[in-house]
PDB file of C-alpha atoms and ligand atoms in Angstrom:
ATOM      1  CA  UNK A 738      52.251  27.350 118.092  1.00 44.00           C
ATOM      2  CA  UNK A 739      51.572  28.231 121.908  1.00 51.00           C
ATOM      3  CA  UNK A 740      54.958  27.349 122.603  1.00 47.00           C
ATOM      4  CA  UNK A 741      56.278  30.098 119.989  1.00 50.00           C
ATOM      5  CA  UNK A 742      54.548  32.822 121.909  1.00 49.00           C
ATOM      6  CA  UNK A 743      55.360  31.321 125.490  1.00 47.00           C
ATOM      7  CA  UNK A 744      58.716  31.635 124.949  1.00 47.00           C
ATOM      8  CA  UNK A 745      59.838  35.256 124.079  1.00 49.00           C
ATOM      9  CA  UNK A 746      57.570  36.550 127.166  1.00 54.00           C
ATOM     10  CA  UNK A 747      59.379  34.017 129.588  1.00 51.00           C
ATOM     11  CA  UNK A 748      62.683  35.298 128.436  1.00 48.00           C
ATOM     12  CA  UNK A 749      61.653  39.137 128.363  1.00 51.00           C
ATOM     13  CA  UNK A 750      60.625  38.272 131.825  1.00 47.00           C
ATOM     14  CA  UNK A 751      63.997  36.410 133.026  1.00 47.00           C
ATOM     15  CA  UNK A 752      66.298  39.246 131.211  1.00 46.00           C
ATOM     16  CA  UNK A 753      64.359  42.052 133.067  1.00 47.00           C
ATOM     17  CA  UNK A 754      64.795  40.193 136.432  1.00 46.00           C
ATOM     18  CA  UNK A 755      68.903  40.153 135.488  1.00 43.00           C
ATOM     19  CA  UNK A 756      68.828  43.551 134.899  1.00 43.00           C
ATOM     20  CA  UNK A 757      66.971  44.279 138.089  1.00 44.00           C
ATOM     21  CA  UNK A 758      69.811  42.229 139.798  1.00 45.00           C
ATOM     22  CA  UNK A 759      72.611  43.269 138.482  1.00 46.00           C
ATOM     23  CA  UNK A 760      71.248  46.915 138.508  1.00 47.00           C
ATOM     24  CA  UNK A 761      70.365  46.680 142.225  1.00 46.00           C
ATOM     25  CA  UNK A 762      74.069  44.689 142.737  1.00 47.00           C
ATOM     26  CA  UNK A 763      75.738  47.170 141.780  1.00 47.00           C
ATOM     27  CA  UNK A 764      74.295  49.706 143.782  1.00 47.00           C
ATOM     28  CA  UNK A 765      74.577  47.976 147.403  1.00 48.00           C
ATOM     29  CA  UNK A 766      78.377  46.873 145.770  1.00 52.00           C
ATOM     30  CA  UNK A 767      79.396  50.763 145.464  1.00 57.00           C
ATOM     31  CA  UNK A 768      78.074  51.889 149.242  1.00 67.00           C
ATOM     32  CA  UNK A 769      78.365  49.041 151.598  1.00 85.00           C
ATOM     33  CA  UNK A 770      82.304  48.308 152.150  1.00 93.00           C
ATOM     34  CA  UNK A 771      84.164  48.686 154.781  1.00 95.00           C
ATOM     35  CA  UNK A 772      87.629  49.875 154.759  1.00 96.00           C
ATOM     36  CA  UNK A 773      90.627  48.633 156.859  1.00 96.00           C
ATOM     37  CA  UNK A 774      93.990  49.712 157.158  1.00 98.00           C
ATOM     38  CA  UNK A 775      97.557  48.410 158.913  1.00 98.00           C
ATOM     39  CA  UNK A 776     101.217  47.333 158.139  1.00 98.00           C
ATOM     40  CA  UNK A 777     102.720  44.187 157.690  1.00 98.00           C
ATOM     41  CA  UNK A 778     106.015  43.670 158.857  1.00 98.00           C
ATOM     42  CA  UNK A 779     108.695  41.483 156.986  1.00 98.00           C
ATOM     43  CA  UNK A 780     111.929  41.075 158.639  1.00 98.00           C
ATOM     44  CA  UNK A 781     114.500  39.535 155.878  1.00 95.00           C
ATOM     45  CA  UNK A 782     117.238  38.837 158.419  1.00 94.00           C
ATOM     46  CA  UNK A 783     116.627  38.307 162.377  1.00 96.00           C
ATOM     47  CA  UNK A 784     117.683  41.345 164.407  1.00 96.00           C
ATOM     48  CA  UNK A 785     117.488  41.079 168.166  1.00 96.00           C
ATOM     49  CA  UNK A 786     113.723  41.407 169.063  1.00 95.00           C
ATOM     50  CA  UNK A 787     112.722  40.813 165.425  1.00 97.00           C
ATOM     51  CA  UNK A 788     112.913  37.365 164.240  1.00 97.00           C
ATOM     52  CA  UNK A 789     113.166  36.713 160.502  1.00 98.00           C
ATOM     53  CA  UNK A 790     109.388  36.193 159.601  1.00 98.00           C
ATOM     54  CA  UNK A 791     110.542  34.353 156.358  1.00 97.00           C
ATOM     55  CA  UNK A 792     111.471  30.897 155.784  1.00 97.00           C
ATOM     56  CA  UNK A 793     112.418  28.882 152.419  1.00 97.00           C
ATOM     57  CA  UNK A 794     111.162  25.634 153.656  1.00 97.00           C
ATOM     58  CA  UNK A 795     112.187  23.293 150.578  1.00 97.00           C
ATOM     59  CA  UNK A 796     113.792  23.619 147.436  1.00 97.00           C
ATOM     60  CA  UNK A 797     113.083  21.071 144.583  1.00 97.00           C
ATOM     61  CA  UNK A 798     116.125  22.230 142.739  1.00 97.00           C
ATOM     62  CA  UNK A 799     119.011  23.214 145.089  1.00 97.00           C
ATOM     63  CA  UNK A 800     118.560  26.916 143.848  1.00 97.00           C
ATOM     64  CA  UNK A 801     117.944  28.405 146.975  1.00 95.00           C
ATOM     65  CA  UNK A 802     117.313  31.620 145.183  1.00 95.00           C
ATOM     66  CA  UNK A 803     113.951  33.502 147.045  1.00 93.00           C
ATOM     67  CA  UNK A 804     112.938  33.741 143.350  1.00 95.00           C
ATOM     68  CA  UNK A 805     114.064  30.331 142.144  1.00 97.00           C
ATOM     69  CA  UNK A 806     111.103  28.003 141.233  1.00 97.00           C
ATOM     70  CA  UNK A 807     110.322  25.030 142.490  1.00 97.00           C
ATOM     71  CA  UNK A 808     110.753  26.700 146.136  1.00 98.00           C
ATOM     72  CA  UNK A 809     108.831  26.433 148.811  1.00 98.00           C
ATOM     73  CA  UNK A 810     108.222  29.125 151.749  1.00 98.00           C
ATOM     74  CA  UNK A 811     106.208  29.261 154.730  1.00 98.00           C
ATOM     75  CA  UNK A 812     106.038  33.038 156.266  1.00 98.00           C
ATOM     76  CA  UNK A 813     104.406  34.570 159.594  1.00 98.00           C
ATOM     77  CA  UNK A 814     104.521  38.277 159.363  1.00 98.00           C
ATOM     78  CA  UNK A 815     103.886  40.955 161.819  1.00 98.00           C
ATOM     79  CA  UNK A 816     101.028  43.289 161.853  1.00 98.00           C
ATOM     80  CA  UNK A 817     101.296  46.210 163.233  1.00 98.00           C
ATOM     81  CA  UNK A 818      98.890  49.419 163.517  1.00 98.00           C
ATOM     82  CA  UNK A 819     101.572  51.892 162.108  1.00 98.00           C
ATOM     83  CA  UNK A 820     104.511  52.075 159.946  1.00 98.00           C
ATOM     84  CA  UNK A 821     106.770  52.422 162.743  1.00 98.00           C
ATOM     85  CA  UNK A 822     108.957  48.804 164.035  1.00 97.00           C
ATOM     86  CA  UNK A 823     107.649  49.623 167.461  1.00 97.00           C
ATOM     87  CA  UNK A 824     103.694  50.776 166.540  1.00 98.00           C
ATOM     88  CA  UNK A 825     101.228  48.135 168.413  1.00 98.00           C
ATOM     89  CA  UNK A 826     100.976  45.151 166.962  1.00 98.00           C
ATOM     90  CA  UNK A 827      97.626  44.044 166.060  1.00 98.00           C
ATOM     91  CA  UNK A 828      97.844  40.584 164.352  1.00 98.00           C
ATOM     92  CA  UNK A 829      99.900  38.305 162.448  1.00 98.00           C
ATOM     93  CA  UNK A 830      99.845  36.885 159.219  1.00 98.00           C
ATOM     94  CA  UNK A 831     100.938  33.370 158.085  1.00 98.00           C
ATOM     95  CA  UNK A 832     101.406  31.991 154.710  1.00 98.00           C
ATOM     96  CA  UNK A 833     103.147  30.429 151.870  1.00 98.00           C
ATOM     97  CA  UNK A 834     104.987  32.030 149.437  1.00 98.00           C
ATOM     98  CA  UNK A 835     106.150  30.342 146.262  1.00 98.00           C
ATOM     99  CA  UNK A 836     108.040  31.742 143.427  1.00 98.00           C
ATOM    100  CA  UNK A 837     106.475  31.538 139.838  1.00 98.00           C
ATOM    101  CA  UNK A 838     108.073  30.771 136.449  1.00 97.00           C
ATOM    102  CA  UNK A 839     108.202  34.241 135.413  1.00 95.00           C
ATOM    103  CA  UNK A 840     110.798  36.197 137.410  1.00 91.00           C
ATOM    104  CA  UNK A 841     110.448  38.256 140.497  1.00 96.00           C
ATOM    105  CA  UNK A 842     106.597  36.455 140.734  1.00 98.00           C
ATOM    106  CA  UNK A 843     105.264  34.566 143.450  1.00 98.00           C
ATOM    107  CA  UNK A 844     101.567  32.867 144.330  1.00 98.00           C
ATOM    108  CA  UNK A 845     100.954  34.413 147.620  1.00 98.00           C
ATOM    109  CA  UNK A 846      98.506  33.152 150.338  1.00 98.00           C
ATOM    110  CA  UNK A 847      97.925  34.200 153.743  1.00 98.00           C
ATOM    111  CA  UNK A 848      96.208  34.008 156.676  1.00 98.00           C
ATOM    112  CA  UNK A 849      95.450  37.897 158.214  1.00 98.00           C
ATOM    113  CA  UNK A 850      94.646  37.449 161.818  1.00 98.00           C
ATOM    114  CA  UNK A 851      93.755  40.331 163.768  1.00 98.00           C
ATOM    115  CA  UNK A 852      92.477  41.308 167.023  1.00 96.00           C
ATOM    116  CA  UNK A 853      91.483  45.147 167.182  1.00 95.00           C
ATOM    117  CA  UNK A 854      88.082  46.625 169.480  1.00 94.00           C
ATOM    118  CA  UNK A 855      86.387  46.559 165.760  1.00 94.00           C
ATOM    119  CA  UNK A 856      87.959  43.153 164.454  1.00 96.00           C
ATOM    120  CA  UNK A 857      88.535  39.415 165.960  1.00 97.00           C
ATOM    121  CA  UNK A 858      89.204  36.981 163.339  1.00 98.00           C
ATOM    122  CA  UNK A 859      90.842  35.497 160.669  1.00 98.00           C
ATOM    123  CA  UNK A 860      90.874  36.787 156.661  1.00 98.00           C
ATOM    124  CA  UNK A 861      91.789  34.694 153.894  1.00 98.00           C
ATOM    125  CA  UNK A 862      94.112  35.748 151.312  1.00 98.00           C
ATOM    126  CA  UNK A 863      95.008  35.095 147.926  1.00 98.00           C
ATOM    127  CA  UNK A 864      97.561  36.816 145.023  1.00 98.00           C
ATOM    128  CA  UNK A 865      99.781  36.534 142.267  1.00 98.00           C
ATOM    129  CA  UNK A 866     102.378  38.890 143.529  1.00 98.00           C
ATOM    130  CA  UNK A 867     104.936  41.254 141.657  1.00 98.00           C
ATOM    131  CA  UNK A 868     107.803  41.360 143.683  1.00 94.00           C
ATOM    132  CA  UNK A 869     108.461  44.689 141.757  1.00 93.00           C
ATOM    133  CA  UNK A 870     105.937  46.299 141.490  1.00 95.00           C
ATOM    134  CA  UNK A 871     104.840  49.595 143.556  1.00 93.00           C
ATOM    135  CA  UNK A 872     101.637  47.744 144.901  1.00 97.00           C
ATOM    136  CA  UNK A 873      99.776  44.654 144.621  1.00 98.00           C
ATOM    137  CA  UNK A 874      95.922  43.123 144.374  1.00 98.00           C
ATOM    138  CA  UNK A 875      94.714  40.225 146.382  1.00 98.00           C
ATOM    139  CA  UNK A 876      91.411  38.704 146.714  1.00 98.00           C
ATOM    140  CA  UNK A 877      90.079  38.506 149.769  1.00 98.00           C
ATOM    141  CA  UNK A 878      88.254  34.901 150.105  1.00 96.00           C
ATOM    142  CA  UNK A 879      86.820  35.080 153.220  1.00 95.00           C
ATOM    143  CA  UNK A 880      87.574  34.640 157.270  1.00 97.00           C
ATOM    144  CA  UNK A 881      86.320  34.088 160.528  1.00 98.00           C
ATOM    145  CA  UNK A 882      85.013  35.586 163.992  1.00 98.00           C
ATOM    146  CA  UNK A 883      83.922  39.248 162.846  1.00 97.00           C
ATOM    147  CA  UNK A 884      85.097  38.541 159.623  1.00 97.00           C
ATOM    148  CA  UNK A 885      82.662  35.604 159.193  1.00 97.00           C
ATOM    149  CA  UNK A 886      80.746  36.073 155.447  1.00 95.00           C
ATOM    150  CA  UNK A 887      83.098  38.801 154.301  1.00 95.00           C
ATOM    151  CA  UNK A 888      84.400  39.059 150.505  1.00 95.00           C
ATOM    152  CA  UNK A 889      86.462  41.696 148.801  1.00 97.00           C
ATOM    153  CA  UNK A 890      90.027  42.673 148.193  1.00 98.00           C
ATOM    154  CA  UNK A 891      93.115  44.183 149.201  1.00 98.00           C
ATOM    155  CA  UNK A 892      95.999  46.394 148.009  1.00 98.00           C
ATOM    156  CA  UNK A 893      99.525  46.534 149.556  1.00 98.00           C
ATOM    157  CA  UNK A 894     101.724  49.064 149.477  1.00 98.00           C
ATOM    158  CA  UNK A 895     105.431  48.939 150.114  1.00 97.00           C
ATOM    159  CA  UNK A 896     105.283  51.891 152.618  1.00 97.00           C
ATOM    160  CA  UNK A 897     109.042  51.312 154.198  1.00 97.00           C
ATOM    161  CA  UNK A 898     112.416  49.346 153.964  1.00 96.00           C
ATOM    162  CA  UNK A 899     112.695  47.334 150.814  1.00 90.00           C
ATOM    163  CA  UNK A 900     116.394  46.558 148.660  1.00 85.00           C
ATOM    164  CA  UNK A 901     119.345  46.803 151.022  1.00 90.00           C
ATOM    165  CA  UNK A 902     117.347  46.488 154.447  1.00 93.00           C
ATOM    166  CA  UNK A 903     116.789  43.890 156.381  1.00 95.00           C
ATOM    167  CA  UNK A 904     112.682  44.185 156.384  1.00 97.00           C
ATOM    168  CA  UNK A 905     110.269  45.810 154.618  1.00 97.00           C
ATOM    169  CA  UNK A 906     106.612  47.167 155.503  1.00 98.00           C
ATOM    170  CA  UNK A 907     103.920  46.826 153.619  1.00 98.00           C
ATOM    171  CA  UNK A 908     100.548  49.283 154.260  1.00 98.00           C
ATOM    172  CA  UNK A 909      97.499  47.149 153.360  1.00 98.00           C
ATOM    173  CA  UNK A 910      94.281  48.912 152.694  1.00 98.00           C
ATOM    174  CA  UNK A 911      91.653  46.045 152.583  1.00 98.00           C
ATOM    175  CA  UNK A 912      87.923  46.438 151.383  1.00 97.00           C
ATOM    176  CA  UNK A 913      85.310  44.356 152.366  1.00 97.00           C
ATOM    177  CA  UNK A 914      81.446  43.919 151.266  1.00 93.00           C
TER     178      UNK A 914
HETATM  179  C1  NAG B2067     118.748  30.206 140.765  1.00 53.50           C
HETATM  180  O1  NAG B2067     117.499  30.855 140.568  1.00 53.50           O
HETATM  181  C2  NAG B2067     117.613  32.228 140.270  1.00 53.50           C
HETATM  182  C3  NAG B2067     116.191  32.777 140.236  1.00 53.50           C
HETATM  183  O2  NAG B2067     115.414  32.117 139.296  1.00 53.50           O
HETATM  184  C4  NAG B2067     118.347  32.421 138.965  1.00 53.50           C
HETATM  185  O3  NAG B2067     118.491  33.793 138.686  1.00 53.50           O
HETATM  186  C5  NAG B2067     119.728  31.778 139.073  1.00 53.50           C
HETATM  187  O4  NAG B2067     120.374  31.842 137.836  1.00 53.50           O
HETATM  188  C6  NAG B2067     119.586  30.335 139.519  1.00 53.50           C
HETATM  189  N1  NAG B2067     120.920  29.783 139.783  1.00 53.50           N
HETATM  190  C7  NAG B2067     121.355  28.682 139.210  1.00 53.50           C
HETATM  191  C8  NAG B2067     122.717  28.250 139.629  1.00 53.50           C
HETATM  192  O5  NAG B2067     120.672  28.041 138.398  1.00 53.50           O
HETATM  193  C1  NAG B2068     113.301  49.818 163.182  1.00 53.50           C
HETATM  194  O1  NAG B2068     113.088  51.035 162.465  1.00 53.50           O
HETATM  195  C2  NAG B2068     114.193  51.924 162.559  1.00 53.50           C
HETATM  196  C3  NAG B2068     113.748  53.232 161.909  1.00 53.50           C
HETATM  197  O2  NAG B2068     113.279  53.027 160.606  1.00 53.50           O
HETATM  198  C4  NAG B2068     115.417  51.288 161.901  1.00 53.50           C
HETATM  199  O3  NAG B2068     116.514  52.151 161.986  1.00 53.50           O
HETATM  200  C5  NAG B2068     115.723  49.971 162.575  1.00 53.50           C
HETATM  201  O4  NAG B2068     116.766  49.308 161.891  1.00 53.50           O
HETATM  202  C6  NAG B2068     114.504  49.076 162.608  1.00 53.50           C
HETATM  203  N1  NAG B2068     114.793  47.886 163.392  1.00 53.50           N
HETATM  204  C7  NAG B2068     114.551  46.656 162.979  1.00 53.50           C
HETATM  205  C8  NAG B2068     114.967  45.580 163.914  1.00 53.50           C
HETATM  206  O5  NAG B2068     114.001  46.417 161.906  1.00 53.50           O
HETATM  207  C1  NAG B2069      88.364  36.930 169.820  1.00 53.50           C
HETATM  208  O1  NAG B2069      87.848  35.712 169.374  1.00 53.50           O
HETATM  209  C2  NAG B2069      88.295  34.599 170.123  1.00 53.50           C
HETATM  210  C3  NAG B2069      87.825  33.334 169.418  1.00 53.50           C
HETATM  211  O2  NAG B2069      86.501  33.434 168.984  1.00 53.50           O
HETATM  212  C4  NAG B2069      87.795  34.729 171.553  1.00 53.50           C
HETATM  213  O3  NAG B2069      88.259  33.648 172.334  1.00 53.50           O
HETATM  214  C5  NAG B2069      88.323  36.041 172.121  1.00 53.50           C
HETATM  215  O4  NAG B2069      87.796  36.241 173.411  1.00 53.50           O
HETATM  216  C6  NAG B2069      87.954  37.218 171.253  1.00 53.50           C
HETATM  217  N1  NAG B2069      88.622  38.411 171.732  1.00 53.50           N
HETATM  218  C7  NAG B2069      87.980  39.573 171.864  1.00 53.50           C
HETATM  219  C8  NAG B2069      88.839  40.717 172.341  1.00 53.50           C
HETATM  220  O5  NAG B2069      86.806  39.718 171.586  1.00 53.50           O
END
């Protein structure tokens, strides 16, 4: 019988200390990012000074397609502080890049290192990537140096170049708690 009555009270107790929690989460979630911004540089085709900064690196099928699945890429791309080819660069970015089953798709990781007066490290970087689409999500896992602890995510932008250039820029607006 004690049991009966022990048991609500604990869980009244437990639920108010998850909404006190998740209440107070929330609230330190909304104010406490920080915001960082450059461009990533993607040369398709090496130009003198600029090096192609992609690479298919195997192909399980003989398609070598940048879409075809089954590929393999590895990837070091350029950051820069502006949009412009000749804007400071600030960091690099190596990865993989592999094309998904569904068209135009590809899992996307990274590493963003940077070295800025505010930030010295690396970032970790995750997404399922639509080739097509005006911007993309990625999760941002974690990093090093100054960047040691940090969570959140990122959004890039195709900000120059694209279909019928030889690179493309990306802006990359990346928010971390
Ligand atoms: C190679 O892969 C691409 C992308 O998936 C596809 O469009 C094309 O038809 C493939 N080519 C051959 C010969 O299978
Ligand atoms: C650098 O940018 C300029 C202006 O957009 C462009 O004309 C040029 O082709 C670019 N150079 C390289 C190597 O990407
Ligand atoms: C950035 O971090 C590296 C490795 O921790 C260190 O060797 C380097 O001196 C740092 N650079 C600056 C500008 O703080």
């Amino acid at each position: 019988m004690r049991m009966a009555t022990m048991v609500p009270q604990a869980f009244a107790v437990l639920l108010m200390a998850v909404i006190a929690m998740s209440w107070s989460g929330a609230v330190v979630d909304a104010k406490k990012f920080k915001k960082l911004e450059f461009y990533l540089h993607e040369q398709f085709v090496s130009e003198p000074g600029y090096p192609a900064t992609d690479l298919l690196a195997a192909s399980a099928t003989g398609n070598t397609s940048t879409y075809a699945f089954g590929n393999l890429g590895v990837s070091e791309q350029v950051i820069r502080e502006g949009v412009s080819n000749t804007s400071t660069i600030i960091g690099r970015a190596p990865g993989t890049f592999q094309p998904n089953k569904q068209y135009r798709t590809f899992a996307l990781y990274k590493l963003l290192t940077l070295q800025t007066k505010e930030w010295n490290g690396t970032l970790v970087v995750f997404s399922d990537w639509a080739s097509e689409a005006h911007s993309n999500e990625w999760t941002v896992v974690g990093g090093t140096g100054t960047f040691r602890m940090k969570r959140g995510y990122a959004i890039n932008t195709k900000a120059a170049g694209g279909a019928g250039t030889p690179s493309i820029t990306f802006l990359w607006e990346v928010y971390l708690y």
